[in-house]
PDB file of C-alpha atoms in Angstrom:
ATOM      1  CA  SER Q   3     -56.072 -25.093 -13.135  1.00 71.00           C
ATOM      2  CA  LEU Q   4     -52.788 -26.183 -14.705  1.00 71.00           C
ATOM      3  CA  GLN Q   5     -52.947 -23.539 -17.421  1.00 75.00           C
ATOM      4  CA  ALA Q   6     -53.545 -20.802 -14.872  1.00 74.00           C
ATOM      5  CA  SER Q   7     -50.599 -21.999 -12.808  1.00 72.00           C
ATOM      6  CA  LEU Q   8     -48.331 -22.072 -15.865  1.00 71.00           C
ATOM      7  CA  ALA Q   9     -49.460 -18.594 -16.839  1.00 74.00           C
ATOM      8  CA  GLU Q  10     -48.719 -17.330 -13.332  1.00 73.00           C
ATOM      9  CA  ILE Q  11     -45.249 -18.889 -13.440  1.00 73.00           C
ATOM     10  CA  GLU Q  12     -44.534 -17.248 -16.790  1.00 73.00           C
ATOM     11  CA  ALA Q  13     -45.679 -13.901 -15.423  1.00 71.00           C
ATOM     12  CA  LEU Q  14     -43.361 -14.262 -12.449  1.00 71.00           C
ATOM     13  CA  LYS Q  15     -40.464 -15.157 -14.729  1.00 73.00           C
ATOM     14  CA  LYS Q  16     -41.145 -12.121 -16.884  1.00 72.00           C
ATOM     15  CA  LYS Q  17     -41.336  -9.877 -13.844  1.00 69.00           C
ATOM     16  CA  ALA Q  18     -38.041 -11.259 -12.496  1.00 70.00           C
ATOM     17  CA  ALA Q  19     -36.367 -10.662 -15.874  1.00 67.00           C
ATOM     18  CA  GLU Q  20     -37.672  -7.087 -15.936  1.00 69.00           C
ATOM     19  CA  ASN Q  21     -36.386  -6.447 -12.424  1.00 70.00           C
ATOM     20  CA  LYS Q  22     -33.009  -7.851 -13.369  1.00 79.00           C
ATOM     21  CA  GLU Q  23     -32.890  -5.600 -16.414  1.00 80.00           C
ATOM     22  CA  VAL Q  24     -33.780  -2.552 -14.350  1.00 81.00           C
ATOM     23  CA  SER Q  25     -31.094  -3.476 -11.841  1.00 87.00           C
ATOM     24  CA  LYS Q  26     -28.486  -3.700 -14.601  1.00 88.00           C
ATOM     25  CA  ARG Q  27     -29.483  -0.314 -15.997  1.00 88.00           C
ATOM     26  CA  LYS Q  28     -29.181   1.225 -12.541  1.00 91.00           C
ATOM     27  CA  GLU Q  29     -25.735  -0.296 -12.122  1.00 93.00           C
ATOM     28  CA  ALA Q  30     -24.658   1.085 -15.500  1.00 94.00           C
ATOM     29  CA  GLN Q  31     -25.997   4.485 -14.469  1.00 94.00           C
ATOM     30  CA  ARG Q  32     -24.041   4.277 -11.199  1.00 95.00           C
ATOM     31  CA  LYS Q  33     -20.819   3.425 -13.021  1.00 95.00           C
ATOM     32  CA  VAL Q  34     -21.253   6.383 -15.365  1.00 96.00           C
ATOM     33  CA  GLU Q  35     -21.874   8.711 -12.427  1.00 95.00           C
ATOM     34  CA  GLU Q  36     -18.737   7.385 -10.742  1.00 96.00           C
ATOM     35  CA  ALA Q  37     -16.697   8.134 -13.881  1.00 96.00           C
ATOM     36  CA  GLU Q  38     -18.158  11.651 -14.014  1.00 96.00           C
ATOM     37  CA  ASP Q  39     -17.360  12.251 -10.358  1.00 96.00           C
ATOM     38  CA  ARG Q  40     -13.775  11.102 -10.802  1.00 95.00           C
ATOM     39  CA  ALA Q  41     -13.435  13.295 -13.884  1.00 96.00           C
ATOM     40  CA  HIS Q  42     -14.637  16.267 -11.840  1.00 95.00           C
ATOM     41  CA  GLN Q  43     -11.993  15.534  -9.209  1.00 93.00           C
ATOM     42  CA  ALA Q  44      -9.302  15.305 -11.889  1.00 94.00           C
ATOM     43  CA  GLU Q  45     -10.378  18.614 -13.416  1.00 93.00           C
ATOM     44  CA  LYS Q  46     -10.367  20.271 -10.017  1.00 93.00           C
ATOM     45  CA  SER Q  47      -6.897  18.977  -9.151  1.00 91.00           C
ATOM     46  CA  ALA Q  48      -5.605  20.090 -12.552  1.00 92.00           C
ATOM     47  CA  ALA Q  49      -6.380  23.750 -11.869  1.00 89.00           C
ATOM     48  CA  ASP Q  50      -3.051  24.379 -10.115  1.00 85.00           C
ATOM     49  CA  ILE Q  51      -0.623  22.273 -12.102  1.00 90.00           C
ATOM     50  CA  PHE Q  52      -1.768  23.571 -15.510  1.00 92.00           C
ATOM     51  CA  ASP Q  53      -1.543  27.205 -14.422  1.00 89.00           C
ATOM     52  CA  GLU Q  54       2.025  28.490 -14.883  1.00 86.00           C
ATOM     53  CA  SER Q  55       1.507  31.408 -12.521  1.00 87.00           C
ATOM     54  CA  ARG Q  56       0.336  29.074  -9.757  1.00 89.00           C
ATOM     55  CA  ILE Q  57       3.181  26.623 -10.321  1.00 87.00           C
ATOM     56  CA  ALA Q  58       5.653  29.487 -10.018  1.00 86.00           C
ATOM     57  CA  SER Q  59       4.373  30.229  -6.508  1.00 89.00           C
ATOM     58  CA  MET Q  60       4.403  26.581  -5.334  1.00 89.00           C
ATOM     59  CA  THR Q  61       7.240  24.748  -3.621  1.00 89.00           C
ATOM     60  CA  ALA Q  62       8.705  21.619  -5.203  1.00 87.00           C
ATOM     61  CA  MET Q  63       6.976  19.458  -2.599  1.00 87.00           C
ATOM     62  CA  GLU Q  64       3.620  21.151  -3.264  1.00 90.00           C
ATOM     63  CA  ILE Q  65       4.024  20.551  -6.993  1.00 92.00           C
ATOM     64  CA  ARG Q  66       4.773  16.875  -6.377  1.00 91.00           C
ATOM     65  CA  GLU Q  67       1.738  16.494  -4.136  1.00 91.00           C
ATOM     66  CA  ALA Q  68      -0.575  18.320  -6.557  1.00 93.00           C
ATOM     67  CA  GLY Q  69       0.747  16.400  -9.558  1.00 93.00           C
ATOM     68  CA  ASP Q  70       0.404  13.054  -7.812  1.00 93.00           C
ATOM     69  CA  LYS Q  71      -3.146  13.891  -6.715  1.00 93.00           C
ATOM     70  CA  ASN Q  72      -4.080  14.821 -10.271  1.00 94.00           C
ATOM     71  CA  GLN Q  73      -2.587  11.687 -11.791  1.00 94.00           C
ATOM     72  CA  GLN Q  74      -4.346   9.465  -9.282  1.00 94.00           C
ATOM     73  CA  ALA Q  75      -7.644  11.153 -10.161  1.00 94.00           C
ATOM     74  CA  PHE Q  76      -6.901  10.900 -13.887  1.00 95.00           C
ATOM     75  CA  LYS Q  77      -6.093   7.192 -13.703  1.00 96.00           C
ATOM     76  CA  GLY Q  78      -9.165   6.618 -11.554  1.00 95.00           C
ATOM     77  CA  THR Q  79     -11.301   8.380 -14.164  1.00 96.00           C
ATOM     78  CA  MET Q  80      -9.985   6.275 -17.032  1.00 96.00           C
ATOM     79  CA  GLU Q  81     -10.471   3.054 -15.064  1.00 96.00           C
ATOM     80  CA  ALA Q  82     -14.041   4.058 -14.203  1.00 96.00           C
ATOM     81  CA  VAL Q  83     -14.757   4.970 -17.840  1.00 96.00           C
ATOM     82  CA  ARG Q  84     -13.465   1.597 -19.063  1.00 95.00           C
ATOM     83  CA  ALA Q  85     -15.497  -0.305 -16.457  1.00 95.00           C
ATOM     84  CA  ALA Q  86     -18.684   1.566 -17.372  1.00 96.00           C
ATOM     85  CA  GLN Q  87     -18.063   1.203 -21.102  1.00 95.00           C
ATOM     86  CA  THR Q  88     -17.537  -2.545 -20.786  1.00 94.00           C
ATOM     87  CA  MET Q  89     -20.823  -2.973 -18.955  1.00 94.00           C
ATOM     88  CA  ILE Q  90     -22.773  -0.768 -21.360  1.00 94.00           C
ATOM     89  CA  THR Q  91     -21.419  -2.662 -24.376  1.00 93.00           C
ATOM     90  CA  THR Q  92     -22.570  -5.931 -22.808  1.00 92.00           C
ATOM     91  CA  LEU Q  93     -26.019  -4.490 -22.111  1.00 91.00           C
ATOM     92  CA  GLN Q  94     -26.304  -3.198 -25.682  1.00 90.00           C
ATOM     93  CA  ILE Q  95     -25.656  -6.669 -27.024  1.00 90.00           C
ATOM     94  CA  GLU Q  96     -28.230  -8.178 -24.656  1.00 87.00           C
ATOM     95  CA  ALA Q  97     -30.804  -5.534 -25.628  1.00 85.00           C
ATOM     96  CA  LYS Q  98     -30.854  -6.391 -29.351  1.00 85.00           C
ATOM     97  CA  ASN Q  99     -33.373  -9.227 -29.013  1.00 79.00           C
ATOM     98  CA  LYS Q 100     -35.655  -7.598 -26.448  1.00 79.00           C
ATOM     99  CA  GLU Q 101     -39.068  -6.064 -27.023  1.00 76.00           C
ATOM    100  CA  ASN Q 102     -37.939  -2.635 -25.852  1.00 79.00           C
ATOM    101  CA  ALA Q 103     -34.655  -2.785 -27.774  1.00 85.00           C
ATOM    102  CA  THR Q 104     -35.136   0.671 -29.321  1.00 88.00           C
ATOM    103  CA  THR Q 105     -35.674   2.341 -25.953  1.00 87.00           C
ATOM    104  CA  LEU Q 106     -32.768   0.531 -24.353  1.00 87.00           C
ATOM    105  CA  THR Q 107     -30.420   1.334 -27.237  1.00 88.00           C
ATOM    106  CA  HIS Q 108     -31.342   5.019 -26.921  1.00 90.00           C
ATOM    107  CA  ASP Q 109     -30.739   5.003 -23.152  1.00 91.00           C
ATOM    108  CA  TYR Q 110     -27.377   3.279 -23.463  1.00 92.00           C
ATOM    109  CA  ALA Q 111     -26.302   5.695 -26.203  1.00 93.00           C
ATOM    110  CA  LYS Q 112     -26.947   8.569 -23.785  1.00 94.00           C
ATOM    111  CA  LEU Q 113     -24.798   6.910 -21.143  1.00 95.00           C
ATOM    112  CA  GLN Q 114     -21.988   6.426 -23.662  1.00 95.00           C
ATOM    113  CA  ALA Q 115     -22.164  10.097 -24.609  1.00 96.00           C
ATOM    114  CA  ARG Q 116     -21.734  11.032 -20.959  1.00 96.00           C
ATOM    115  CA  LEU Q 117     -18.711   8.748 -20.730  1.00 96.00           C
ATOM    116  CA  ARG Q 118     -17.147  10.421 -23.772  1.00 96.00           C
ATOM    117  CA  GLN Q 119     -17.662  13.807 -22.140  1.00 96.00           C
ATOM    118  CA  ALA Q 120     -16.018  12.633 -18.913  1.00 96.00           C
ATOM    119  CA  GLU Q 121     -13.071  11.214 -20.849  1.00 95.00           C
ATOM    120  CA  ALA Q 122     -12.671  14.380 -22.915  1.00 96.00           C
ATOM    121  CA  ALA Q 123     -12.733  16.538 -19.776  1.00 95.00           C
ATOM    122  CA  VAL Q 124      -9.569  14.903 -18.428  1.00 95.00           C
ATOM    123  CA  ALA Q 125      -7.756  14.228 -21.703  1.00 95.00           C
ATOM    124  CA  HIS Q 126      -5.338  17.100 -21.077  1.00 94.00           C
ATOM    125  CA  CYS Q 127      -4.160  15.376 -17.864  1.00 94.00           C
ATOM    126  CA  ALA Q 128      -2.496  12.654 -19.927  1.00 93.00           C
ATOM    127  CA  VAL Q 129       0.423  15.006 -20.655  1.00 92.00           C
ATOM    128  CA  LEU Q 130       1.570  17.114 -17.732  1.00 92.00           C
ATOM    129  CA  PRO Q 131       3.610  20.327 -17.897  1.00 92.00           C
ATOM    130  CA  PRO Q 132       7.396  19.651 -17.904  1.00 92.00           C
ATOM    131  CA  ALA Q 133       7.880  21.141 -14.431  1.00 90.00           C
ATOM    132  CA  VAL Q 134       5.241  18.815 -12.989  1.00 93.00           C
ATOM    133  CA  GLN Q 135       6.579  15.771 -14.851  1.00 91.00           C
ATOM    134  CA  ALA Q 136      10.043  16.421 -13.467  1.00 91.00           C
ATOM    135  CA  GLN Q 137       8.719  16.617  -9.914  1.00 90.00           C
ATOM    136  CA  LEU Q 138       6.708  13.406 -10.308  1.00 91.00           C
ATOM    137  CA  GLN Q 139       9.807  11.590 -11.574  1.00 91.00           C
ATOM    138  CA  LEU Q 140      11.628  12.897  -8.522  1.00 91.00           C
ATOM    139  CA  LYS Q 141       8.755  11.712  -6.321  1.00 91.00           C
ATOM    140  CA  ALA Q 142       9.036   8.210  -7.782  1.00 92.00           C
ATOM    141  CA  HIS Q 143      12.707   8.146  -6.820  1.00 93.00           C
ATOM    142  CA  ILE Q 144      11.995   9.489  -3.338  1.00 93.00           C
ATOM    143  CA  ASP Q 145       9.305   6.832  -2.871  1.00 93.00           C
ATOM    144  CA  GLU Q 146      11.821   4.148  -3.856  1.00 94.00           C
ATOM    145  CA  VAL Q 147      14.331   5.446  -1.327  1.00 94.00           C
ATOM    146  CA  GLU Q 148      11.642   5.765   1.334  1.00 95.00           C
ATOM    147  CA  SER Q 149      10.682   2.118   0.818  1.00 96.00           C
ATOM    148  CA  LYS Q 150      14.139   1.140   2.058  1.00 96.00           C
ATOM    149  CA  VAL Q 151      13.639   3.316   5.120  1.00 97.00           C
ATOM    150  CA  LYS Q 152      10.290   1.614   5.759  1.00 96.00           C
ATOM    151  CA  ASP Q 153      11.896  -1.821   5.462  1.00 96.00           C
ATOM    152  CA  SER Q 154      14.507  -0.890   8.058  1.00 96.00           C
ATOM    153  CA  GLU Q 155      11.805   0.483  10.360  1.00 97.00           C
ATOM    154  CA  ALA Q 156       9.965  -2.834  10.073  1.00 97.00           C
ATOM    155  CA  LYS Q 157      13.063  -4.698  11.223  1.00 96.00           C
ATOM    156  CA  VAL Q 158      13.416  -2.287  14.136  1.00 97.00           C
ATOM    157  CA  GLU Q 159       9.833  -3.046  15.126  1.00 96.00           C
ATOM    158  CA  ILE Q 160      10.644  -6.776  15.134  1.00 96.00           C
ATOM    159  CA  ALA Q 161      13.728  -6.164  17.278  1.00 96.00           C
ATOM    160  CA  GLU Q 162      11.700  -4.088  19.751  1.00 96.00           C
ATOM    161  CA  LYS Q 163       9.030  -6.748  20.042  1.00 96.00           C
ATOM    162  CA  MET Q 164      11.518  -9.566  20.595  1.00 95.00           C
ATOM    163  CA  ALA Q 165      13.550  -7.532  23.108  1.00 95.00           C
ATOM    164  CA  MET Q 166      10.424  -6.800  25.144  1.00 95.00           C
ATOM    165  CA  GLU Q 167       9.465 -10.460  25.091  1.00 94.00           C
ATOM    166  CA  ALA Q 168      12.984 -11.464  26.165  1.00 93.00           C
ATOM    167  CA  GLU Q 169      13.008  -8.942  29.003  1.00 92.00           C
ATOM    168  CA  LYS Q 170       9.635 -10.207  30.170  1.00 93.00           C
ATOM    169  CA  ASN Q 171      10.571 -13.877  29.962  1.00 91.00           C
ATOM    170  CA  PRO Q 172      14.292 -14.527  29.234  1.00 89.00           C
ATOM    171  CA  LEU Q 173      14.250 -18.293  29.776  1.00 88.00           C
ATOM    172  CA  PRO Q 174      13.619 -20.804  26.973  1.00 84.00           C
ATOM    173  CA  ALA Q 175      10.077 -22.137  26.787  1.00 72.00           C
ATOM    174  CA  GLU Q 176      10.911 -25.553  28.231  1.00 64.00           C
ATOM    175  CA  GLU Q 177      12.482 -23.983  31.311  1.00 54.00           C
ATOM    176  CA  THR Q 178       9.603 -21.613  31.957  1.00 49.00           C
ATOM    177  CA  LYS Q 179       7.299 -24.605  32.065  1.00 46.00           C
ATOM    178  CA  GLY Q 180       9.306 -26.217  34.863  1.00 47.00           C
ATOM    179  CA  ASP Q 181      10.804 -28.881  32.610  1.00 46.00           C
ATOM    180  CA  THR Q 182      14.367 -28.104  33.687  1.00 45.00           C
ATOM    181  CA  LYS Q 183      17.195 -30.567  33.365  1.00 44.00           C
ATOM    182  CA  THR Q 184      19.172 -31.456  36.483  1.00 40.00           C
ATOM    183  CA  SER Q 185      22.774 -32.365  37.114  1.00 37.00           C
ATOM    184  CA  GLY Q 186      23.915 -34.231  40.179  1.00 35.00           C
ATOM    185  CA  ALA Q 187      21.687 -34.124  43.264  1.00 34.00           C
ATOM    186  CA  GLY Q 188      18.777 -32.272  41.782  1.00 37.00           C
ATOM    187  CA  VAL Q 189      20.858 -29.190  40.820  1.00 36.00           C
ATOM    188  CA  PRO Q 190      19.669 -27.598  37.569  1.00 43.00           C
ATOM    189  CA  ALA Q 191      22.165 -28.108  34.769  1.00 40.00           C
ATOM    190  CA  PRO Q 192      23.457 -24.887  33.139  1.00 39.00           C
ATOM    191  CA  LYS Q 193      21.793 -24.011  29.853  1.00 42.00           C
ATOM    192  CA  ALA Q 194      24.145 -24.021  26.882  1.00 38.00           C
ATOM    193  CA  PHE Q 195      23.447 -20.705  25.173  1.00 37.00           C
ATOM    194  CA  PRO Q 196      25.267 -19.857  21.944  1.00 40.00           C
ATOM    195  CA  SER Q 197      27.959 -17.250  22.411  1.00 38.00           C
ATOM    196  CA  LYS Q 198      26.831 -15.419  19.300  1.00 41.00           C
ATOM    197  CA  ALA Q 199      23.446 -15.062  17.666  1.00 40.00           C
ATOM    198  CA  MET Q 200      22.966 -16.965  14.461  1.00 41.00           C
ATOM    199  CA  PRO Q 201      23.510 -14.810  11.377  1.00 42.00           C
ATOM    200  CA  TYR Q 202      20.483 -13.348   9.663  1.00 41.00           C
ATOM    201  CA  LYS Q 203      19.318 -15.374   6.703  1.00 43.00           C
ATOM    202  CA  GLY Q 204      18.073 -13.035   4.011  1.00 42.00           C
ATOM    203  CA  LYS Q 205      18.914 -11.314   0.762  1.00 42.00           C
ATOM    204  CA  ALA Q 206      21.390  -8.507   0.367  1.00 43.00           C
ATOM    205  CA  PHE Q 207      20.241  -4.946   0.950  1.00 46.00           C
ATOM    206  CA  GLY Q 208      18.611  -3.364  -2.059  1.00 44.00           C
ATOM    207  CA  LYS Q 209      17.764  -6.703  -3.677  1.00 43.00           C
ATOM    208  CA  GLY Q 210      14.491  -7.494  -1.973  1.00 42.00           C
ATOM    209  CA  GLU Q 211      15.252  -8.079   1.642  1.00 43.00           C
ATOM    210  CA  ALA Q 212      13.646 -11.080   3.268  1.00 43.00           C
ATOM    211  CA  LYS Q 213      10.687 -10.238   5.433  1.00 45.00           C
ATOM    212  CA  GLY Q 214       9.868 -11.490   8.896  1.00 47.00           C
ATOM    213  CA  GLU Q 215      11.934 -12.276  11.938  1.00 46.00           C
ATOM    214  CA  PRO Q 216      15.571 -13.382  11.794  1.00 47.00           C
ATOM    215  CA  GLU Q 217      16.364 -17.046  12.223  1.00 50.00           C
ATOM    216  CA  ALA Q 218      18.322 -17.798  15.380  1.00 53.00           C
ATOM    217  CA  THR Q 219      18.777 -20.645  17.796  1.00 60.00           C
ATOM    218  CA  GLY Q 220      18.634 -20.529  21.584  1.00 73.00           C
ATOM    219  CA  GLY Q 221      16.193 -18.833  23.881  1.00 89.00           C
ATOM    220  CA  PRO Q 222      14.374 -15.483  23.708  1.00 92.00           C
ATOM    221  CA  VAL Q 223      17.522 -13.531  24.547  1.00 93.00           C
ATOM    222  CA  GLU Q 224      19.543 -15.025  21.679  1.00 93.00           C
ATOM    223  CA  LYS Q 225      16.724 -14.492  19.212  1.00 94.00           C
ATOM    224  CA  ALA Q 226      16.288 -10.911  20.349  1.00 94.00           C
ATOM    225  CA  LYS Q 227      20.037 -10.291  20.026  1.00 95.00           C
ATOM    226  CA  ALA Q 228      19.902 -11.552  16.452  1.00 95.00           C
ATOM    227  CA  ALA Q 229      16.973  -9.265  15.676  1.00 95.00           C
ATOM    228  CA  VAL Q 230      18.776  -6.259  17.155  1.00 96.00           C
ATOM    229  CA  GLU Q 231      21.905  -7.055  15.137  1.00 96.00           C
ATOM    230  CA  VAL Q 232      19.857  -7.291  11.965  1.00 96.00           C
ATOM    231  CA  ALA Q 233      18.120  -3.990  12.691  1.00 96.00           C
ATOM    232  CA  ASN Q 234      21.405  -2.211  13.451  1.00 96.00           C
ATOM    233  CA  LEU Q 235      23.023  -3.527  10.286  1.00 96.00           C
ATOM    234  CA  GLU Q 236      20.029  -2.541   8.186  1.00 96.00           C
ATOM    235  CA  LEU Q 237      19.985   0.992   9.624  1.00 96.00           C
ATOM    236  CA  LYS Q 238      23.695   1.429   8.912  1.00 96.00           C
ATOM    237  CA  MET Q 239      23.284   0.320   5.298  1.00 96.00           C
ATOM    238  CA  VAL Q 240      20.258   2.544   4.751  1.00 96.00           C
ATOM    239  CA  MET Q 241      22.023   5.548   6.260  1.00 96.00           C
ATOM    240  CA  ARG Q 242      25.006   4.975   3.957  1.00 95.00           C
ATOM    241  CA  TYR Q 243      22.613   4.723   1.045  1.00 95.00           C
ATOM    242  CA  LEU Q 244      20.963   8.014   2.032  1.00 95.00           C
ATOM    243  CA  GLU Q 245      24.346   9.700   2.350  1.00 94.00           C
ATOM    244  CA  ALA Q 246      25.259   8.533  -1.141  1.00 94.00           C
ATOM    245  CA  GLN Q 247      21.971   9.904  -2.471  1.00 92.00           C
ATOM    246  CA  ALA Q 248      22.583  13.210  -0.697  1.00 91.00           C
ATOM    247  CA  LYS Q 249      26.125  13.442  -2.065  1.00 91.00           C
ATOM    248  CA  ALA Q 250      24.827  12.875  -5.590  1.00 90.00           C
ATOM    249  CA  GLU Q 251      22.132  15.504  -4.916  1.00 88.00           C
ATOM    250  CA  ARG Q 252      19.448  13.183  -6.229  1.00 87.00           C
ATOM    251  CA  ILE Q 253      17.014  14.079  -3.452  1.00 90.00           C
ATOM    252  CA  PRO Q 254      16.138  17.578  -2.189  1.00 90.00           C
ATOM    253  CA  GLU Q 255      17.693  18.501   1.142  1.00 91.00           C
ATOM    254  CA  GLU Q 256      14.294  18.917   2.825  1.00 89.00           C
ATOM    255  CA  ASP Q 257      13.200  15.386   1.909  1.00 92.00           C
ATOM    256  CA  MET Q 258      16.611  13.958   2.763  1.00 94.00           C
ATOM    257  CA  ASN Q 259      16.523  15.506   6.240  1.00 94.00           C
ATOM    258  CA  ILE Q 260      13.128  13.897   6.878  1.00 95.00           C
ATOM    259  CA  LEU Q 261      14.376  10.459   5.820  1.00 96.00           C
ATOM    260  CA  LYS Q 262      17.565  10.762   7.862  1.00 96.00           C
ATOM    261  CA  GLY Q 263      15.507  11.860  10.840  1.00 96.00           C
ATOM    262  CA  ARG Q 264      13.459   8.684  10.585  1.00 96.00           C
ATOM    263  CA  ILE Q 265      16.614   6.557  10.547  1.00 96.00           C
ATOM    264  CA  GLU Q 266      17.982   8.387  13.591  1.00 96.00           C
ATOM    265  CA  ALA Q 267      14.689   7.854  15.414  1.00 97.00           C
ATOM    266  CA  ALA Q 268      14.802   4.160  14.488  1.00 97.00           C
ATOM    267  CA  LYS Q 269      18.367   3.937  15.817  1.00 97.00           C
ATOM    268  CA  ALA Q 270      17.212   5.357  19.147  1.00 97.00           C
ATOM    269  CA  ARG Q 271      14.539   2.655  19.273  1.00 96.00           C
ATOM    270  CA  VAL Q 272      17.147  -0.058  18.641  1.00 96.00           C
ATOM    271  CA  ASP Q 273      19.341   1.374  21.400  1.00 96.00           C
ATOM    272  CA  ALA Q 274      16.367   1.162  23.748  1.00 96.00           C
ATOM    273  CA  ALA Q 275      15.839  -2.461  22.686  1.00 95.00           C
ATOM    274  CA  SER Q 276      19.508  -3.152  23.480  1.00 95.00           C
ATOM    275  CA  GLY Q 277      18.907  -1.730  26.950  1.00 94.00           C
ATOM    276  CA  LEU Q 278      16.041  -4.154  27.436  1.00 94.00           C
ATOM    277  CA  LEU Q 279      18.310  -6.996  26.359  1.00 92.00           C
ATOM    278  CA  GLU Q 280      20.834  -6.102  29.051  1.00 93.00           C
ATOM    279  CA  LYS Q 281      18.063  -6.345  31.619  1.00 92.00           C
ATOM    280  CA  ALA Q 282      16.961  -9.652  30.101  1.00 92.00           C
ATOM    281  CA  VAL Q 283      20.468 -11.084  30.446  1.00 92.00           C
ATOM    282  CA  GLU Q 284      20.628 -10.024  34.110  1.00 91.00           C
ATOM    283  CA  LYS Q 285      17.189 -11.457  34.776  1.00 90.00           C
ATOM    284  CA  ARG Q 286      18.096 -14.745  33.104  1.00 89.00           C
ATOM    285  CA  ALA Q 287      21.228 -15.027  35.225  1.00 89.00           C
ATOM    286  CA  SER Q 288      19.235 -14.521  38.401  1.00 89.00           C
ATOM    287  CA  LEU Q 289      16.754 -17.223  37.355  1.00 84.00           C
ATOM    288  CA  ALA Q 290      19.390 -19.746  36.257  1.00 70.00           C
TER     289      ALA Q 290
END
């Protein structure tokens, strides 16, 4: 009958609402557990950096690594606590007009208590010991310097890629497809290549260098030459920057040696790319 059908529909709706409610409670429970797990990780990572005797036996690099690990865990804990708290507050508001409001309110209060415990467990991580703070400030500066090294390495990678492509196929695209121009009795006309690669179009070093490949006209060889020039110039500027940092003693010698080593390795890669370009020029001449 119609009444029976309506009653069945209402029962299904009620069941769906109950399932949805259960699902939300499980999600809130999961978020609380995540916050507790992150708090445990933060507490564990704090063992070394809040123990003066342990700090005394650690190297500067070890202190930086331990401090950074702890702060990442601490921030992760606070983010997880806020996410869980936001969801629980929403569920508490929704629970006010439900039949089992008392039970739900009690359950959510328990979850909030667990969140407060997790937050209290890592509260001491908000203020690190002076020795650790100093090393983390140093790490921030090293990371900034390293970002310039990474940018130069990216330009070297572009130069390598373009040099390999030029060595593989040095002729412009239209010539490789057989669409060559002729002069006189079917003799191919010489290609007018620029004598110098077009200058790199980007921002000055240290002010947000432009990303991507350099803009140049001509065929693969000219474009590769431009990329190599950009990479060489970038490496020179970064090396000068590192030398200035070393002279000012703003970065520990151990870290500075690592960064300089990366620049030297990048320079060797650019030199290899230049070697490929020489082969590309010879190959282009033989194909002209």
